[in-house]
mmCIF file of C-alpha atoms (C1' of nucleotides) in Angstrom:
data_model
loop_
_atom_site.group_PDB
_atom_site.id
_atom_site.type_symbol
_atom_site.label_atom_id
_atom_site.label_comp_id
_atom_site.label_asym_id
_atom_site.label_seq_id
_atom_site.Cartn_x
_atom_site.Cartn_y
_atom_site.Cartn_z
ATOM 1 C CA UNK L 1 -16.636 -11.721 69.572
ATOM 2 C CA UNK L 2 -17.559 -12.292 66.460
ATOM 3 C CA UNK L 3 -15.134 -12.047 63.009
ATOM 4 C CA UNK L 4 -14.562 -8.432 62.566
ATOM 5 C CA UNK L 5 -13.426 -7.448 59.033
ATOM 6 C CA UNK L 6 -15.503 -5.999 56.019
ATOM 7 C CA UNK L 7 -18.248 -3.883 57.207
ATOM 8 C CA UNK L 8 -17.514 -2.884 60.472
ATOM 9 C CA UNK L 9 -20.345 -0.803 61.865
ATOM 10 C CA UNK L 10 -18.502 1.850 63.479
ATOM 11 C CA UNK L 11 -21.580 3.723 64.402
ATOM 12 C CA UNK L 12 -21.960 6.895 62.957
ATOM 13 C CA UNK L 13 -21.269 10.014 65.503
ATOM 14 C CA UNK L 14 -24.190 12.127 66.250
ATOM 15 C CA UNK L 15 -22.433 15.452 64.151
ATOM 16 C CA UNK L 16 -22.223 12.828 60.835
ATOM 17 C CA UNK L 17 -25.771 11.607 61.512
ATOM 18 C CA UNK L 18 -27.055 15.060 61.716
ATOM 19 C CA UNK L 19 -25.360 16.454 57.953
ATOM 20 C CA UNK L 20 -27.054 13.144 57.162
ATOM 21 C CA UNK L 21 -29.905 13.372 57.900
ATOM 22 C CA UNK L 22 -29.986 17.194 57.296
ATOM 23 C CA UNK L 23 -28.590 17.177 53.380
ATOM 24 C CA UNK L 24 -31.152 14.068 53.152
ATOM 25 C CA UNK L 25 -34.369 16.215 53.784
ATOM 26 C CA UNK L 26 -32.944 19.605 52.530
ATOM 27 C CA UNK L 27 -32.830 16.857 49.058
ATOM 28 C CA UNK L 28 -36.605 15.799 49.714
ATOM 29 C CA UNK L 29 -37.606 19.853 50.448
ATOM 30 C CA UNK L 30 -35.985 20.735 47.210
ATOM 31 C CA UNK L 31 -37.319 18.275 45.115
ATOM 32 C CA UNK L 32 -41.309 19.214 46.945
ATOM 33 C CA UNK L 33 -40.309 22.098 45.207
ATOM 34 C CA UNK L 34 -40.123 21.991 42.203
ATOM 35 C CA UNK L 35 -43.760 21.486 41.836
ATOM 36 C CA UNK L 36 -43.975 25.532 42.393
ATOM 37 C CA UNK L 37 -40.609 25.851 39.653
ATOM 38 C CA UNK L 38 -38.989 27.023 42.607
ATOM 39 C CA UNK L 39 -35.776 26.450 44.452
ATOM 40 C CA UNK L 40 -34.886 26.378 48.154
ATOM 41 C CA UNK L 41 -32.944 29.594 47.292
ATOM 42 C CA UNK L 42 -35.800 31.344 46.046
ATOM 43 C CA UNK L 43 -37.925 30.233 48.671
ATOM 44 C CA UNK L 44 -35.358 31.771 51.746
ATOM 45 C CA UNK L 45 -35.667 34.800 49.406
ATOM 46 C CA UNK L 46 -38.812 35.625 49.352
ATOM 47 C CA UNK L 47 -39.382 34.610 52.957
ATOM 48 C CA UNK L 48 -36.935 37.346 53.766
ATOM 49 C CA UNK L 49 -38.647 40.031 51.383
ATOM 50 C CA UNK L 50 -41.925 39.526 53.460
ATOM 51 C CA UNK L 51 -40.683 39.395 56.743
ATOM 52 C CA UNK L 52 -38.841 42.942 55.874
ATOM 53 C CA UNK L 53 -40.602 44.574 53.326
ATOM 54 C CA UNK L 54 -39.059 47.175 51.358
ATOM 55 C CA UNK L 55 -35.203 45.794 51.939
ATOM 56 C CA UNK L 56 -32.227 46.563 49.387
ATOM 57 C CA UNK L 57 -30.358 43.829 47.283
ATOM 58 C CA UNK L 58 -27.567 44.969 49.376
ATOM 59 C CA UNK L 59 -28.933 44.623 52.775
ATOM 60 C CA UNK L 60 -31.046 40.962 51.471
ATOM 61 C CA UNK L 61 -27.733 39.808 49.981
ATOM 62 C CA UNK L 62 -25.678 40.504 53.278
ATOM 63 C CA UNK L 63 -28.598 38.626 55.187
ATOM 64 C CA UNK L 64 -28.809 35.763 52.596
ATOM 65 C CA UNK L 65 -25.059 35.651 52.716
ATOM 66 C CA UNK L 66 -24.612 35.547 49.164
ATOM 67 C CA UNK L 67 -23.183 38.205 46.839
ATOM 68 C CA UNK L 68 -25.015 40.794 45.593
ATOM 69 C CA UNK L 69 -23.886 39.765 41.518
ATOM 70 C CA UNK L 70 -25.189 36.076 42.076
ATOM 71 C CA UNK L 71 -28.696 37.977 43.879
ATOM 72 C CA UNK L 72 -29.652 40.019 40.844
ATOM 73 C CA UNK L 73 -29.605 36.821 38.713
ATOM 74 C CA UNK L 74 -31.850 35.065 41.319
ATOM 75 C CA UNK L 75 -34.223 38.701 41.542
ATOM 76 C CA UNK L 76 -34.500 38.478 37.855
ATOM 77 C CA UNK L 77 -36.155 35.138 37.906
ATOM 78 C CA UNK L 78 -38.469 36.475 40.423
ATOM 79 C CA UNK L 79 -39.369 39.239 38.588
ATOM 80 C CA UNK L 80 -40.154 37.639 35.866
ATOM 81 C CA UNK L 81 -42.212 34.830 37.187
ATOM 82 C CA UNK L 82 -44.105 37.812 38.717
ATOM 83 C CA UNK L 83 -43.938 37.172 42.701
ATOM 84 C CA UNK L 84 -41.332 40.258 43.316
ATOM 85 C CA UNK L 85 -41.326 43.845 42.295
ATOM 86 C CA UNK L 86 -38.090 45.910 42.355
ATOM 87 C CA UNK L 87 -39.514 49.840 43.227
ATOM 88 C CA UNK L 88 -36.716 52.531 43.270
ATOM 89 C CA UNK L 89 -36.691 54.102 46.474
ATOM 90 C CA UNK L 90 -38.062 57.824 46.451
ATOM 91 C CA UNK L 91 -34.707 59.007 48.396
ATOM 92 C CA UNK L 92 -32.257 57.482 46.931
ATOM 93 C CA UNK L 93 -32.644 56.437 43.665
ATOM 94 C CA UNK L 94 -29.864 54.044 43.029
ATOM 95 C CA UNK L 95 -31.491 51.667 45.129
ATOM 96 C CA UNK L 96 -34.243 49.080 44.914
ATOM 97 C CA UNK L 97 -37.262 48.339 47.430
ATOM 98 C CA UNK L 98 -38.450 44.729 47.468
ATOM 99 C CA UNK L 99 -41.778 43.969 47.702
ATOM 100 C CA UNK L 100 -43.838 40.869 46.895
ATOM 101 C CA UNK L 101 -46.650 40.962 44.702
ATOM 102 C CA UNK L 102 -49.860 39.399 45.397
ATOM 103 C CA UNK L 103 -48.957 36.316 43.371
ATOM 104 C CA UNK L 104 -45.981 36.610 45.506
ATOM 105 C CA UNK L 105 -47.656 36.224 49.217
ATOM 106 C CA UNK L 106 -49.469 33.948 47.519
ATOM 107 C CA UNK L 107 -47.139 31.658 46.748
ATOM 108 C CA UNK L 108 -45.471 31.850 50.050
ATOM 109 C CA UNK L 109 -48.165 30.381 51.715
ATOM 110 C CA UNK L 110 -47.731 27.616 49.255
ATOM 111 C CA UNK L 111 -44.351 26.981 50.198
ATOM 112 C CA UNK L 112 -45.630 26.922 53.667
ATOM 113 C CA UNK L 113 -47.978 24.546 53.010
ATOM 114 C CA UNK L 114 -45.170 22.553 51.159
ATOM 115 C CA UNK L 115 -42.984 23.037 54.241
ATOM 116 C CA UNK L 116 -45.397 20.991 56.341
ATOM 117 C CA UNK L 117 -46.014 18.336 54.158
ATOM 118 C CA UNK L 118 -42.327 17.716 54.018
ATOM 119 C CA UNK L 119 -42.005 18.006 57.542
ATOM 120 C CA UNK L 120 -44.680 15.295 58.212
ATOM 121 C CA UNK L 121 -43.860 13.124 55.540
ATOM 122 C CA UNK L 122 -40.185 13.373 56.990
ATOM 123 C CA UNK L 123 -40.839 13.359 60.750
ATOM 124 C CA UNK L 124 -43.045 9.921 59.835
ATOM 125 C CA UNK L 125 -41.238 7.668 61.778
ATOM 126 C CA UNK L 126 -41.468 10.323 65.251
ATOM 127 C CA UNK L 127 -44.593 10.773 67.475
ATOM 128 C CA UNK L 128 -45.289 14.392 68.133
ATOM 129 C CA UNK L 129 -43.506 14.386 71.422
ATOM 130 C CA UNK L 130 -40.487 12.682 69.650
ATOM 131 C CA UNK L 131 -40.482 15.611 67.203
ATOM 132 C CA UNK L 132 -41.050 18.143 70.379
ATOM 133 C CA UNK L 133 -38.014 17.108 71.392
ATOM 134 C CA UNK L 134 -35.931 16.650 68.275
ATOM 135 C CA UNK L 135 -36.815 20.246 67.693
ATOM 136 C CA UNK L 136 -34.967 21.937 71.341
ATOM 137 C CA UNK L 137 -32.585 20.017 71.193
ATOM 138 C CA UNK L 138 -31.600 21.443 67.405
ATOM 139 C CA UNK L 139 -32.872 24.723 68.441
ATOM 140 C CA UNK L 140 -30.098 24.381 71.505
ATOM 141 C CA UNK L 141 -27.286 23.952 68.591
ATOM 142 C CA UNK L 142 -28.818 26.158 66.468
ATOM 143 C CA UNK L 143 -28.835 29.116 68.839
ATOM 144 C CA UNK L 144 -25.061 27.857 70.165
ATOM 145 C CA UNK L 145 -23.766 28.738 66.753
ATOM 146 C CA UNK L 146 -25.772 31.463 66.083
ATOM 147 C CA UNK L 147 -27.598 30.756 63.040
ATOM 148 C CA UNK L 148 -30.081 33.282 61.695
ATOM 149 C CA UNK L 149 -33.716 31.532 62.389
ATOM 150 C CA UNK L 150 -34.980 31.169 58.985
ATOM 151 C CA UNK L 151 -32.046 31.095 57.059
ATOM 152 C CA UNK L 152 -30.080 28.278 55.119
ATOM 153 C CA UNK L 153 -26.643 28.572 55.632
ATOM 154 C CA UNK L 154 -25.460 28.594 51.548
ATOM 155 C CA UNK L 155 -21.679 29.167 52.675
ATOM 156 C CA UNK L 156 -20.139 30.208 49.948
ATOM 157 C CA UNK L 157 -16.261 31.764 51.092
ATOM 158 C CA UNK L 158 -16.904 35.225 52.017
ATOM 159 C CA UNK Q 1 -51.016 41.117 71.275
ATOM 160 C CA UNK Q 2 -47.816 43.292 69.810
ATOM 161 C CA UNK Q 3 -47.953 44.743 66.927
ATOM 162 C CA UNK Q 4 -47.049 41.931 64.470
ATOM 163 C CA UNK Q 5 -45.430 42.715 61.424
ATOM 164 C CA UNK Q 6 -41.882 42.956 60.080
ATOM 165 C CA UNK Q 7 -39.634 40.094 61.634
ATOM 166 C CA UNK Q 8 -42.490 37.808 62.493
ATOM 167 C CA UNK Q 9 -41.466 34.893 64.138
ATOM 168 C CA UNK Q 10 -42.626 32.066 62.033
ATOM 169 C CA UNK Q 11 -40.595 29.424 64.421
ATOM 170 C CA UNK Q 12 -38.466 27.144 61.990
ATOM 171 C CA UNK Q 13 -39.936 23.829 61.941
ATOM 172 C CA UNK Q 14 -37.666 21.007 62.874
ATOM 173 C CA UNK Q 15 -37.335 19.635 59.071
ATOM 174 C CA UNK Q 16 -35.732 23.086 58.261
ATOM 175 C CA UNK Q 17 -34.027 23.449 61.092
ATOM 176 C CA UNK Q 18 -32.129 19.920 60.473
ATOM 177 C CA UNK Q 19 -31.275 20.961 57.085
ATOM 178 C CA UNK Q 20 -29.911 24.308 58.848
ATOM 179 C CA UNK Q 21 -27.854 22.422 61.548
ATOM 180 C CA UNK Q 22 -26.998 19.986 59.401
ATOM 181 C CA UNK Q 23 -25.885 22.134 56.762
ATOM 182 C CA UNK Q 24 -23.510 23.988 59.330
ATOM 183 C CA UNK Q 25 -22.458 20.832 60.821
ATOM 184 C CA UNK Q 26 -21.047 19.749 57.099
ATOM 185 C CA UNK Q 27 -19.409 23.002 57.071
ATOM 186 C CA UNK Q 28 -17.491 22.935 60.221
ATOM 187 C CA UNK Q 29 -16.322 19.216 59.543
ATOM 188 C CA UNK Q 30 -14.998 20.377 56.096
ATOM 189 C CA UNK Q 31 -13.180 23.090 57.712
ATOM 190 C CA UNK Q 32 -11.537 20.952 60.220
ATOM 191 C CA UNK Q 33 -10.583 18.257 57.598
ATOM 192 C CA UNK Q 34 -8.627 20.853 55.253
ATOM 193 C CA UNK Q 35 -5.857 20.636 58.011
ATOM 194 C CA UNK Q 36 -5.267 17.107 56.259
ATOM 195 C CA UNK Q 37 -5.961 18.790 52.563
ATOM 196 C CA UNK Q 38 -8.611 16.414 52.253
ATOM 197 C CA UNK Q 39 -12.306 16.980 51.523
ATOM 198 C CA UNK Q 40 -15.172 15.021 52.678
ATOM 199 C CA UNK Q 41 -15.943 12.633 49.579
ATOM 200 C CA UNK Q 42 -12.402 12.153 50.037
ATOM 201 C CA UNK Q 43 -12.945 11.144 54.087
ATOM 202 C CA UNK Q 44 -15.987 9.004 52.922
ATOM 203 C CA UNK Q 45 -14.220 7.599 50.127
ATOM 204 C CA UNK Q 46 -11.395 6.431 52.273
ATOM 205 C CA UNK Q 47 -13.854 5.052 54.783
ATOM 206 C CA UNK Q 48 -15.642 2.771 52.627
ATOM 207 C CA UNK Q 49 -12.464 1.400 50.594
ATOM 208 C CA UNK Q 50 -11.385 0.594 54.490
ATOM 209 C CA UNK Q 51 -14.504 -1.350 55.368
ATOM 210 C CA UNK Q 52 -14.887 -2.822 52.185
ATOM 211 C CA UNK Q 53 -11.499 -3.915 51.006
ATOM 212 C CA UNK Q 54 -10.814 -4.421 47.257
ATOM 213 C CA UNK Q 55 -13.957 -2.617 46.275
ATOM 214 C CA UNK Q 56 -13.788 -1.920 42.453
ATOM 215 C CA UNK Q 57 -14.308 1.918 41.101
ATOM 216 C CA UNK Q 58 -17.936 0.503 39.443
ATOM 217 C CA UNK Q 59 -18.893 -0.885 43.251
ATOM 218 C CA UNK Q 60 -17.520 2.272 44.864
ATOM 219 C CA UNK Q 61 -18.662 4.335 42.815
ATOM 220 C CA UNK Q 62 -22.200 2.736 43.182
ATOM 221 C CA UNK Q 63 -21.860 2.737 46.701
ATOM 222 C CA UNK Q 64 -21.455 6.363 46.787
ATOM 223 C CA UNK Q 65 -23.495 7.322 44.224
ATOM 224 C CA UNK Q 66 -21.662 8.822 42.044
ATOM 225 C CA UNK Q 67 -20.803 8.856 38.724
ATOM 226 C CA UNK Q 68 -17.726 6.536 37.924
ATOM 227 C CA UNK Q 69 -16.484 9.206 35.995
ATOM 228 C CA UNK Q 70 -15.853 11.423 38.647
ATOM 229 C CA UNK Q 71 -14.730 8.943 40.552
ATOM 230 C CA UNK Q 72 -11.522 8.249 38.610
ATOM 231 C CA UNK Q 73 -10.528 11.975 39.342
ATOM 232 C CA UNK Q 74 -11.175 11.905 43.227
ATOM 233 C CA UNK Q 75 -8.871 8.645 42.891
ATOM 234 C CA UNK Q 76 -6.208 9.865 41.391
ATOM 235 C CA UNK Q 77 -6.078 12.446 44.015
ATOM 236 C CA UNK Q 78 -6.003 9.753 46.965
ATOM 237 C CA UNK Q 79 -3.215 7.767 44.742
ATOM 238 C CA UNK Q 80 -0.866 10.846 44.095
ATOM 239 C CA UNK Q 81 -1.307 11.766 47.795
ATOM 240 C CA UNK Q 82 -0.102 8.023 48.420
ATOM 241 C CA UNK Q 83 -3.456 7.267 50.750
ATOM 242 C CA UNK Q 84 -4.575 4.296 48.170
ATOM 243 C CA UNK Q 85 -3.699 1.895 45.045
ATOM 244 C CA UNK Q 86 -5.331 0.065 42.366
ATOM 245 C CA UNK Q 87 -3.822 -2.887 42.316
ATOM 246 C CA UNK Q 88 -4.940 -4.957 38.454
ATOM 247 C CA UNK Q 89 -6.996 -7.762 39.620
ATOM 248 C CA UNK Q 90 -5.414 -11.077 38.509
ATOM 249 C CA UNK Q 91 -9.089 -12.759 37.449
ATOM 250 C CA UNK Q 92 -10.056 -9.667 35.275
ATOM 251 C CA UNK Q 93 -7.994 -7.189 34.005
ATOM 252 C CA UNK Q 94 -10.024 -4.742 33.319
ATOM 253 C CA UNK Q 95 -10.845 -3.986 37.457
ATOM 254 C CA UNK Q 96 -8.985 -2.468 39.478
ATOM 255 C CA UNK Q 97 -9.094 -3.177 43.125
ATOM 256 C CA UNK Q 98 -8.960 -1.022 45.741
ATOM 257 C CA UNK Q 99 -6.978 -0.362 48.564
ATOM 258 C CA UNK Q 100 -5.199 1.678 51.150
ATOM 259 C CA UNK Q 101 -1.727 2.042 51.924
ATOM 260 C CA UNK Q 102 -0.079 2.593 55.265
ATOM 261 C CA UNK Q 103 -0.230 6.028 55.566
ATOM 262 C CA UNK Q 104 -4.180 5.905 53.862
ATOM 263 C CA UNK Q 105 -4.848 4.017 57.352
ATOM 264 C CA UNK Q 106 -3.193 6.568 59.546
ATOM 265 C CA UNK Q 107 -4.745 9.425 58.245
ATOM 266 C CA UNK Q 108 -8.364 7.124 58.127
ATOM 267 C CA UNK Q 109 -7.123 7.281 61.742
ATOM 268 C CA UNK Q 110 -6.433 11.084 61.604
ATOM 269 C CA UNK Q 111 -10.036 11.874 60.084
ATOM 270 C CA UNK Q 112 -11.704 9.570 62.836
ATOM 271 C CA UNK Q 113 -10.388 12.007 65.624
ATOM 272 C CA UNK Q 114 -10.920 15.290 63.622
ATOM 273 C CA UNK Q 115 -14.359 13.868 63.640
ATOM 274 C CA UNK Q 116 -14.553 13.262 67.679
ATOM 275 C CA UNK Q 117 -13.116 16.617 67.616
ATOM 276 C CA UNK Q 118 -15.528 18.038 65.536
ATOM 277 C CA UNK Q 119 -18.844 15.872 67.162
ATOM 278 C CA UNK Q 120 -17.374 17.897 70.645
ATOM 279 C CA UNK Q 121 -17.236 21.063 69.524
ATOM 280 C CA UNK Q 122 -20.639 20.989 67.649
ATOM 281 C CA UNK Q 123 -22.562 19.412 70.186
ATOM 282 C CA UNK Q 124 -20.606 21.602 73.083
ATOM 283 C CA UNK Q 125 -24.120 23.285 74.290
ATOM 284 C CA UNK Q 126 -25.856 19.645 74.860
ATOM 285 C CA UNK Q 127 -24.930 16.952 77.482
ATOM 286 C CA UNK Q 128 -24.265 13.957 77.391
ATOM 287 C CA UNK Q 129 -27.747 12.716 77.694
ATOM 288 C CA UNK Q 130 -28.808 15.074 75.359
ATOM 289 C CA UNK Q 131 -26.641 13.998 72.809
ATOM 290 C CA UNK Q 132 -27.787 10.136 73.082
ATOM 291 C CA UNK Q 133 -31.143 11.214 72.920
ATOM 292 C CA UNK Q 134 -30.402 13.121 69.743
ATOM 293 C CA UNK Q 135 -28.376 10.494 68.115
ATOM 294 C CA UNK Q 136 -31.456 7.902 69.039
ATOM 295 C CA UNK Q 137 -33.935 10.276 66.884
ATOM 296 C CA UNK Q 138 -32.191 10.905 64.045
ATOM 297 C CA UNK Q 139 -31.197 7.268 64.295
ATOM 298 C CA UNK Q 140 -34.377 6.704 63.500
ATOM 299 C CA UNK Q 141 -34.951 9.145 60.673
ATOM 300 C CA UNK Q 142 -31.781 7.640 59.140
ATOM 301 C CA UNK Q 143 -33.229 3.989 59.135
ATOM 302 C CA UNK Q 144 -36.737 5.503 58.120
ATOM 303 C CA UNK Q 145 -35.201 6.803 54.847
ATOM 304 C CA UNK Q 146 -32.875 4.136 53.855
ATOM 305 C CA UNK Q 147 -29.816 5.960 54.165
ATOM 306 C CA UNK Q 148 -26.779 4.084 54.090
ATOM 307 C CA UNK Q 149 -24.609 4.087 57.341
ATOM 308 C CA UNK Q 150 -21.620 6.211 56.996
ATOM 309 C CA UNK Q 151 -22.227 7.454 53.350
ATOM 310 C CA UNK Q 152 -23.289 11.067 52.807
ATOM 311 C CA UNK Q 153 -25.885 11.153 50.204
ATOM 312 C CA UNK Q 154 -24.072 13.767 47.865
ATOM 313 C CA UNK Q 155 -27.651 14.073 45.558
ATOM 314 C CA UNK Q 156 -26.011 13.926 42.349
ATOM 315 C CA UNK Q 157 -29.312 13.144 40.249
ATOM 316 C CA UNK Q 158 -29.361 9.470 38.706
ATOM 317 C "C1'" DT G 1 -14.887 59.748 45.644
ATOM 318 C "C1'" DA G 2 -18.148 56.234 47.291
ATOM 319 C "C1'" DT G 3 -22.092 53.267 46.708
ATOM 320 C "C1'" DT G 4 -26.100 50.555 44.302
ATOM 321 C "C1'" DG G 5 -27.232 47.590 41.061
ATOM 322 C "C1'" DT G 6 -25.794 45.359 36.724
ATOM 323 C "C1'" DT G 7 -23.063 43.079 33.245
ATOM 324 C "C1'" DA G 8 -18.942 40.593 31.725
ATOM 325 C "C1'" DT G 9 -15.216 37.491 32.403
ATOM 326 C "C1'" DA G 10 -12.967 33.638 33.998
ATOM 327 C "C1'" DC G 11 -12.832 29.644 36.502
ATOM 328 C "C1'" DT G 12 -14.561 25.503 38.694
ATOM 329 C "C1'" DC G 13 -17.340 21.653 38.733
ATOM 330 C "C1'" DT G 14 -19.340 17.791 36.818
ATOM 331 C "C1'" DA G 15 -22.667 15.106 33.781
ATOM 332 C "C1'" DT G 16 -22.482 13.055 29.327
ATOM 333 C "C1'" DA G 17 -20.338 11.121 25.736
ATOM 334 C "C1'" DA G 18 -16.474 9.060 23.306
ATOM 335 C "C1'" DC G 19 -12.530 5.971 23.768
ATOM 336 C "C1'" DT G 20 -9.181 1.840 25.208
ATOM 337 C "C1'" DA G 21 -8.397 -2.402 26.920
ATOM 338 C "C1'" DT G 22 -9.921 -6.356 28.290
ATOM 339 C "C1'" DA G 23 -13.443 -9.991 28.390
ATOM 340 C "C1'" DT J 1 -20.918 -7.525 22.101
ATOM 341 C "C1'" DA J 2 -20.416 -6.031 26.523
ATOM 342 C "C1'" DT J 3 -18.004 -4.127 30.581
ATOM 343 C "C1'" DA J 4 -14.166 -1.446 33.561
ATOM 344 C "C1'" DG J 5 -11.775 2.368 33.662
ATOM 345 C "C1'" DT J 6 -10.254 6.600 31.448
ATOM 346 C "C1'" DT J 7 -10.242 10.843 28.849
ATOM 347 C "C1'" DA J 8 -12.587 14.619 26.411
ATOM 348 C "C1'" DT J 9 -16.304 17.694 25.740
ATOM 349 C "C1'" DA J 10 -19.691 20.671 26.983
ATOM 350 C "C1'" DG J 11 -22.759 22.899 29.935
ATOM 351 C "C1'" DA J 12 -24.115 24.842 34.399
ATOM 352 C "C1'" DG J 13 -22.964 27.568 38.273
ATOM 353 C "C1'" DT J 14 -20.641 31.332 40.412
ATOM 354 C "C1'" DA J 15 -16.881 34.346 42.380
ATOM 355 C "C1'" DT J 16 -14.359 38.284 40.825
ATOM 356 C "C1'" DA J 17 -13.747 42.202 38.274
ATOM 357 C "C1'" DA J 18 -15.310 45.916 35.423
ATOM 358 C "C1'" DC J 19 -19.089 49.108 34.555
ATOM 359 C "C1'" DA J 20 -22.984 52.697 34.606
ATOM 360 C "C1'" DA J 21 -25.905 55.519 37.343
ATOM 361 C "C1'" DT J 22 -26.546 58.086 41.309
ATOM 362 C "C1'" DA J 23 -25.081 60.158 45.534
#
DNA sequence: TATTGTTATACTCTATAACTATA
DNA sequence: TATAGTTATAGAGTATAACAATA
């Protein structure tokens, strides 16, 4: 066997390959990006907003898993790039409906459209059967630990 | 078909749903490694001083990608907790090579079975052959980016 | 009194810029 | 002068606490 020493390639585990690989293209998604002056966060947010129109910043900010304080700055931004609207609710008027604007769905499709160009340009070096695969098997771990389809896991300590 | 709206299924594509997995997996290994009151640059850190030994803070800190800066504060952690030294090189002065101390190598040794502990757990809903074929594919998305063996890219922006 | 959204405070983190000591 | 490591400064990010409006 040959010398040992300096550089021994203890091959990486499958768990370290996969935060690897993972914080490697949620880097590459993030930086696609930025050509809409938007962030991943804002992007999970206003996924959420469409798929349940009309939610509070309490009950996105419990499904987002990040506190409601840190949301409004995030909802401001929104706002004021013109892709959200905050409507009081007729019932109770301490709280705020979310909605998207048109410029808002709008730009949601553009993030789709983002989300598959990173996904090809990522998934280069896998043939579609390859990625077919790739895909249950993280879906298998994904369900396991129950992760919310759709959502990025920010983890700040709750 | 049902109705559509509210909750539509848009199925995560596999690019997100590696930076979802992986982003969990991260999480779960950082938990595991406070039992050593250690974080994972310091784990990393650790690892490459092993492989490499008498790596200088510029090379390290290169090899990392970080900035030296921060570096020198991550260091002084590892020293006061007794895991490395700087030993003054005898050629230049200036450099301080690095190394790790007795107990540095037992915990290196303590870190590599949190992380068989931690690759176990996470991957408890695939078999075995499910977890080779895993390992093979993002294998390859590791080698298609460039990403250095063993070294977290922490995305720090150069 | 309890709850929604907001604002304010305090704390952490870290990139950049000085600084020192060697070369 | 240039480089290795260190320290200092400053700015961003954010968790917690306080607050105002409504219930």
């Amino acid at each position: 066997m040959s010398s040992a020493r300096s550089s021994e390639n203890q091959k990486s585990g499958v768990a370290f390959l996969l935060t690897q690989v993972g914080a490697h293209a949620a880097f590459q998604f993030a930086e696609r990006l930025e050509t809409l002056k938007l962030d991943p966060a804002h992007a999970g947010i206003l996924r959420a907003i469409n798929a349940e129109n009309g939610l509070s910043q309490r009950e996105l900010a419990k499904l987002m898993g990040m506190f409601p304080s840190r949301l409004v700055l995030v909802l401001d931004e929104l706002e004021k790039a013109g892709l959200i609207e905050r409507k009081a609710s007729a019932e109770d008027r301490r709280t705020h409906m979310l909605h998207l604007t048109a410029r808002g769905k709008e730009t949601l499709q553009n993030i789709g459209r983002i989300a598959r160009e990173h996904q090809d340009a990522f998934c280069a070096a896998l043939n579609a059967s390859e990625r077919e695969t790739l895909a249950a098997l993280l879906s298998k771990l994904a369900a396991h630990h129950h992760l919310t389809p759709g959502v990025h896991p920010g983890y700040r300590k709750l």
